[in-house]
């Protein structure tokens, strides 16, 4: 039975019950921890304590505990977070077999655990770090590159991100595995027949849905332009529904929301912004609409794509240049949805018109997407994929330790044997050339 330290410094699994952000790190941590526990792993989720009344150890799910770390809210407390993690691990019988940093920031704490107790670690990465012009930003990028190279494995959700990371300066030697995102079939399923009535949505209009954060680069502006093109070129009236807003206290997306409303008014597009929705309501929003538009200009949209597929709603995603795939590799063009180039409202409008003109095709694409999601992208499937990665890491660590122990034994035998005059010994020569205190993987006691 694996004992796993799941590290998420700033995203708590307890913070996703009230509202849903389809790209939420907290949702990733919650679902992954729950499914790993269901597979029989012992999981401790380490996250920052944000309320004084939170217990240090909270038994949350079968085989899953949430450990609240008193480490403050901001980046300077990461070292304190790591010290607490190491101290807590020392007190656990048998320690941890492996640590999993759920984001690049949390990898600093995982690195402290590895350096102190020898626990191997993997790190999940949603995007390669971008070079920053400031000195502080450059230092942060350097630290991130070191963490990526130091980790036993780096996990990315799709091939495009793996390829982009491999050409990033300083990260070429990182060992990278593809582990996709997932969805919970107990949370998302088709409820099409009653969804519009429950939400009070019109039954006659073509309804297109965008789910995700309101931020530049997420493609909502392109979706608005495509609805305008749909009316002008094809004579089809449609309404765009947007689910998801900014994090509390973040003014940037609020400015973006005003920009989008101004654009919709100027182009005479019916825009409805529903804001963040409870988890239990998301299946109704996905099922009530005719199509889900997920065409970000940059990485993102994978969770929105999965939500639509899980509810048998056809998806129009953004094709990555030169690959014929979407950024998350989920949509098969022409089979489980359509792919169009980012920032191309005309192409997007053409696909919307085709789906409106052929409802049977639209339903077929939705059903094929549902089958693909059930086959490949449940959180249970993701957790099984992840345990296979853990097993590979631990097998590699065991092999490495075996080689180190064999080398140490050979040196001891050679040093104890009498030297023969005129005969050189490679093992003795290598031992003499090795400086005292040479680094080796520390074994956890």
XYZ file of C-alpha atoms in Angstrom:
445
model
C 0.000 0.000 0.000
C 1.569 3.264 -1.145
C 1.891 6.134 1.320
C 1.698 9.395 -0.612
C 2.343 12.988 0.436
C 0.164 15.080 -1.912
C 1.449 18.661 -1.632
C -0.664 21.673 -2.601
C 0.607 24.786 -0.848
C -2.101 27.235 -1.929
C -5.028 25.120 -3.211
C -7.080 23.243 -0.632
C -9.333 20.315 -1.602
C -11.857 21.650 0.915
C -12.359 24.882 -1.048
C -14.147 23.422 -4.088
C -17.499 22.454 -2.589
C -19.260 25.820 -2.925
C -18.400 26.859 -6.476
C -16.717 25.393 -9.505
C -13.757 26.712 -11.430
C -13.143 24.284 -14.270
C -9.369 24.886 -14.109
C -9.257 24.898 -10.295
C -6.100 23.431 -8.716
C -8.221 22.661 -5.655
C -10.505 20.466 -7.764
C -7.466 18.606 -9.135
C -6.177 17.957 -5.627
C -9.579 16.910 -4.286
C -10.403 14.471 -7.065
C -6.918 13.009 -7.287
C -6.633 12.476 -3.538
C -10.092 10.895 -3.360
C -9.422 8.442 -6.182
C -5.953 7.484 -4.935
C -7.537 6.726 -1.560
C -10.251 4.655 -3.269
C -7.493 2.601 -4.940
C -6.096 1.730 -1.496
C -3.303 4.287 -1.214
C -2.759 6.141 2.069
C -2.839 9.831 1.102
C -1.945 12.888 3.185
C -2.816 16.174 1.436
C -0.636 19.021 2.720
C -2.139 22.472 2.223
C -1.848 25.860 3.915
C -4.097 26.580 6.869
C -6.201 29.641 6.058
C -8.437 29.691 9.167
C -7.274 29.465 12.753
C -10.034 27.003 13.689
C -8.936 24.386 11.138
C -7.535 21.236 12.797
C -3.998 20.276 11.934
C -5.105 16.801 10.815
C -8.551 16.331 9.279
C -9.787 12.872 8.291
C -11.534 13.744 5.030
C -12.130 10.709 2.816
C -11.439 6.961 3.169
C -7.618 6.645 3.342
C -7.257 10.423 2.864
C -6.262 13.054 5.441
C -5.902 16.809 4.950
C -2.931 18.255 6.843
C -3.264 21.997 7.476
C 0.168 23.615 7.540
C 0.650 26.848 9.555
C 2.844 28.527 6.959
C 1.264 31.881 6.107
C -0.410 32.940 2.877
C 2.417 34.005 0.589
C 5.596 32.839 -1.163
C 8.081 33.724 1.648
C 6.523 31.032 3.857
C 7.407 28.180 1.481
C 10.529 27.310 3.468
C 8.416 27.160 6.629
C 5.930 24.929 4.783
C 8.759 22.578 3.819
C 10.144 22.426 7.362
C 6.709 21.509 8.723
C 6.332 18.840 6.017
C 9.686 17.263 6.910
C 8.912 17.310 10.635
C 5.484 15.772 10.111
C 6.946 13.052 7.852
C 9.532 12.135 10.506
C 6.723 11.391 12.969
C 4.871 9.025 10.607
C 5.564 5.323 10.982
C 7.417 4.300 7.851
C 7.334 7.818 6.414
C 6.132 8.322 2.828
C 6.930 6.253 -0.243
C 6.586 9.176 -2.653
C 5.637 12.860 -2.697
C 3.529 14.509 -5.403
C 3.734 18.283 -5.762
C 0.484 19.380 -7.408
C 2.027 22.569 -8.819
C 5.466 24.036 -9.395
C 5.366 26.218 -6.261
C 4.715 23.166 -4.076
C 7.726 21.415 -5.601
C 9.993 23.480 -3.321
C 8.515 21.716 -0.283
C 8.783 18.328 -2.005
C 12.431 19.056 -2.735
C 13.073 19.736 0.972
C 11.456 16.390 1.796
C 13.635 14.566 -0.709
C 16.866 16.246 0.397
C 16.181 15.563 4.075
C 14.503 12.142 4.077
C 15.205 10.804 0.604
C 11.547 10.669 -0.468
C 11.314 10.751 -4.293
C 8.901 13.273 -5.764
C 6.961 14.071 -8.913
C 5.526 17.451 -9.891
C 2.418 18.261 -11.925
C 2.816 21.136 -14.360
C 0.055 22.919 -16.258
C 2.450 25.071 -18.286
C 6.135 25.795 -18.678
C 7.428 28.811 -16.714
C 7.674 31.936 -18.814
C 10.859 33.992 -18.742
C 10.281 37.232 -16.829
C 12.047 40.514 -17.622
C 12.756 41.468 -14.013
C 15.626 40.129 -11.954
C 13.230 38.611 -9.419
C 11.227 37.020 -12.200
C 14.382 35.618 -13.781
C 15.397 34.105 -10.435
C 11.976 32.490 -10.118
C 12.294 30.961 -13.590
C 15.743 29.607 -12.700
C 14.362 28.058 -9.519
C 11.500 26.477 -11.459
C 13.903 25.019 -14.002
C 16.011 23.535 -11.187
C 12.936 21.966 -9.618
C 11.886 20.435 -12.932
C 15.302 18.884 -13.482
C 15.566 17.745 -9.845
C 12.149 16.028 -9.785
C 12.024 12.291 -10.434
C 9.213 12.897 -12.929
C 7.374 15.895 -14.376
C 3.700 15.338 -15.211
C 1.925 17.300 -17.957
C -1.637 16.815 -19.284
C -0.893 16.623 -23.014
C 1.735 16.051 -25.666
C 1.863 19.692 -26.747
C 2.926 20.786 -23.276
C 5.500 18.032 -23.093
C 7.005 19.135 -26.404
C 6.986 22.784 -25.331
C 8.670 21.922 -22.045
C 11.384 19.847 -23.691
C 12.582 22.849 -25.707
C 12.468 25.191 -22.688
C 16.034 26.323 -21.818
C 17.454 24.419 -18.863
C 14.739 21.745 -18.682
C 15.819 19.400 -21.458
C 16.942 16.674 -19.027
C 13.617 16.547 -17.160
C 11.825 13.204 -17.311
C 8.292 13.943 -18.507
C 5.144 11.797 -18.448
C 1.702 12.631 -19.847
C -1.096 12.254 -17.288
C -4.380 13.832 -18.473
C -6.996 15.636 -16.420
C -10.151 13.806 -15.437
C -13.823 14.174 -14.516
C -16.107 12.579 -11.949
C -18.986 10.548 -13.506
C -20.920 11.007 -10.249
C -20.767 14.773 -10.791
C -21.236 15.145 -14.551
C -23.682 13.196 -16.721
C -26.266 14.068 -19.430
C -29.552 15.579 -18.170
C -30.572 17.218 -21.425
C -34.350 16.711 -21.329
C -34.957 18.833 -18.226
C -31.894 21.072 -18.066
C -33.263 24.132 -19.906
C -36.438 24.149 -17.862
C -34.502 23.972 -14.593
C -32.286 26.891 -15.619
C -35.084 28.947 -17.199
C -33.371 29.110 -20.582
C -35.220 29.656 -23.883
C -35.994 26.490 -25.819
C -35.930 27.815 -29.361
C -32.584 29.621 -29.594
C -29.209 28.064 -30.382
C -27.308 28.138 -27.087
C -23.511 28.098 -27.039
C -21.612 27.693 -23.774
C -18.221 28.883 -22.582
C -16.965 27.569 -19.222
C -13.834 28.933 -17.631
C -12.125 31.972 -16.236
C -12.877 35.398 -17.579
C -9.405 36.409 -18.633
C -7.654 37.528 -21.781
C -6.526 34.584 -23.878
C -9.375 32.252 -22.907
C -11.243 32.831 -26.173
C -14.491 34.423 -24.987
C -13.909 37.385 -27.312
C -13.539 35.019 -30.282
C -16.741 33.240 -29.252
C -18.632 36.557 -29.197
C -17.324 37.474 -32.644
C -18.313 34.041 -33.973
C -21.918 34.492 -32.745
C -22.016 37.803 -34.639
C -20.619 36.066 -37.747
C -23.188 33.298 -37.348
C -26.024 35.834 -37.571
C -24.467 37.882 -40.372
C -23.257 35.063 -42.630
C -25.729 32.259 -41.890
C -28.801 34.035 -40.550
C -28.761 31.964 -37.346
C -29.638 33.678 -34.091
C -27.728 32.371 -31.094
C -27.034 33.214 -27.477
C -23.677 32.825 -25.682
C -23.726 31.653 -22.060
C -20.597 32.178 -19.950
C -20.101 30.245 -16.708
C -17.189 31.207 -14.453
C -15.704 34.456 -13.175
C -12.688 35.746 -11.334
C -11.323 34.675 -8.015
C -12.579 36.890 -5.165
C -10.618 40.122 -4.907
C -9.003 39.817 -8.347
C -9.986 42.912 -10.363
C -8.397 41.833 -13.658
C -11.190 39.506 -14.862
C -13.791 42.079 -13.793
C -12.256 44.499 -16.289
C -12.267 41.694 -18.856
C -15.956 41.072 -18.149
C -16.800 44.706 -18.839
C -14.765 44.560 -22.040
C -16.688 41.460 -23.167
C -20.050 43.040 -22.379
C -19.105 46.145 -24.345
C -18.036 43.971 -27.282
C -21.282 41.964 -27.188
C -23.337 45.145 -27.116
C -21.412 46.617 -30.026
C -21.838 43.443 -32.123
C -25.473 42.940 -31.043
C -24.739 39.531 -29.478
C -26.938 38.126 -26.701
C -24.481 37.452 -23.866
C -25.458 35.897 -20.541
C -22.837 35.681 -17.767
C -23.949 33.199 -15.121
C -20.900 33.489 -12.879
C -19.481 30.595 -10.845
C -21.902 27.724 -10.314
C -22.259 25.038 -7.636
C -20.775 21.708 -8.572
C -24.215 20.076 -8.601
C -25.459 22.578 -11.220
C -22.673 22.218 -13.784
C -24.196 19.185 -15.478
C -27.370 21.195 -16.108
C -25.453 24.021 -17.808
C -23.479 21.631 -19.974
C -26.579 19.580 -20.879
C -28.842 22.583 -21.571
C -26.688 23.994 -24.364
C -26.326 22.895 -27.963
C -22.550 23.248 -28.153
C -19.615 24.056 -25.894
C -17.022 26.466 -27.295
C -13.538 25.863 -25.890
C -11.168 27.790 -28.137
C -8.547 29.440 -25.915
C -5.719 31.399 -27.507
C -3.301 29.817 -25.032
C -3.278 26.642 -22.956
C -6.474 25.915 -21.100
C -9.989 24.668 -21.636
C -9.243 20.998 -20.980
C -11.595 20.714 -18.019
C -14.354 22.545 -19.893
C -13.954 20.151 -22.814
C -14.207 17.161 -20.478
C -17.302 18.572 -18.773
C -19.092 18.980 -22.088
C -18.060 15.526 -23.305
C -19.224 13.965 -20.021
C -22.659 15.536 -20.614
C -22.814 14.432 -24.287
C -22.631 18.007 -25.584
C -20.620 18.497 -28.805
C -17.437 20.541 -28.427
C -15.736 22.981 -30.766
C -12.160 23.242 -29.547
C -9.019 25.080 -30.569
C -6.629 23.205 -32.837
C -2.938 23.485 -32.054
C -1.047 24.674 -35.122
C 0.427 21.852 -37.183
C -0.942 18.995 -35.030
C -4.637 18.664 -35.855
C -5.308 18.206 -32.136
C -6.666 20.386 -29.366
C -4.372 21.567 -26.572
C -5.451 18.736 -24.266
C -5.617 16.019 -26.937
C -9.220 15.167 -26.022
C -11.282 16.119 -29.070
C -11.034 13.977 -32.201
C -11.922 16.324 -35.047
C -15.057 15.152 -36.843
C -15.659 12.253 -34.429
C -16.180 13.660 -30.932
C -16.337 17.330 -31.889
C -14.729 19.898 -34.155
C -11.449 21.777 -34.037
C -10.823 25.242 -35.454
C -7.843 27.561 -35.395
C -7.686 29.953 -32.420
C -8.732 33.557 -33.095
C -10.735 32.521 -36.186
C -14.367 33.575 -35.585
C -15.370 32.855 -39.204
C -14.267 29.198 -38.999
C -15.942 28.890 -35.608
C -19.177 30.365 -36.991
C -19.100 27.907 -39.914
C -18.908 24.956 -37.502
C -21.712 26.385 -35.367
C -23.858 26.722 -38.476
C -23.136 23.115 -39.489
C -24.209 21.820 -36.076
C -27.364 23.958 -36.143
C -28.283 22.701 -39.612
C -27.756 19.044 -38.723
C -29.067 18.175 -35.226
C -28.511 14.445 -35.823
C -24.810 15.074 -36.477
C -24.612 17.248 -33.375
C -26.107 14.511 -31.208
C -23.791 11.911 -32.743
C -20.723 14.022 -31.954
C -21.978 14.485 -28.401
C -22.513 10.744 -27.873
C -19.078 9.892 -29.270
C -17.542 12.480 -26.974
C -19.362 10.942 -23.994
C -18.033 7.497 -24.879
C -14.498 8.817 -25.248
C -14.678 10.612 -21.893
C -15.972 7.494 -20.116
C -13.270 5.342 -21.693
C -10.223 7.519 -21.096
C -10.793 10.460 -18.773
C -12.510 9.519 -15.514
C -10.549 10.462 -12.381
C -10.315 6.748 -11.567
C -8.506 6.183 -14.879
C -6.228 9.142 -14.168
C -5.410 7.813 -10.684
C -4.531 4.388 -12.097
C -2.282 6.030 -14.673
C -0.633 8.010 -11.906
C -0.007 4.968 -9.696
C 1.756 3.375 -12.674
C 4.042 6.428 -12.844
C 4.668 6.175 -9.088
C 5.604 2.508 -9.511
C 8.090 3.357 -12.260
C 9.680 6.057 -10.101
C 9.998 3.758 -7.102
C 11.407 0.950 -9.267
C 14.016 3.362 -10.595
C 14.911 4.494 -7.076
C 15.268 0.872 -5.931
C 17.535 0.065 -8.877
C 19.621 3.157 -8.179
C 20.008 2.208 -4.514
C 20.988 -1.341 -5.495
C 23.758 0.005 -7.721
C 24.953 2.375 -4.988
C 24.986 -0.382 -2.359
C 26.834 -2.728 -4.719
C 29.432 -0.048 -5.410
C 29.866 0.650 -1.681
C 30.271 -3.073 -0.949
C 32.826 -3.447 -3.739
C 34.862 -0.563 -2.365
C 34.767 -2.040 1.160
C 35.913 -5.446 -0.116
C 38.738 -3.919 -2.141
C 39.885 -1.726 0.736
C 40.021 -4.717 3.086
C 41.913 -6.923 0.605
C 45.747 -6.715 0.589
C 47.212 -4.834 -2.330
C 49.398 -6.867 -4.717
C 52.543 -5.150 -5.912
C 52.450 -4.094 -9.536
C 48.686 -4.738 -9.926
C 46.268 -1.818 -10.341
C 42.685 -2.062 -9.065
C 40.008 0.063 -10.853
C 37.678 -0.039 -7.842
C 40.428 1.135 -5.485
C 41.385 3.888 -7.953
C 37.769 5.048 -8.245
C 37.360 5.053 -4.478
C 40.490 7.147 -4.071
C 39.236 9.604 -6.685
C 35.849 10.040 -4.981
C 35.930 13.072 -2.679
C 34.674 12.665 0.882
C 30.991 13.491 1.277
C 30.174 12.911 -2.403
C 26.409 13.270 -2.927
C 24.275 10.168 -3.011
C 20.550 9.644 -2.629
C 19.721 9.755 1.070
C 17.837 6.675 2.246
C 14.880 7.203 4.540
C 15.221 5.422 7.865
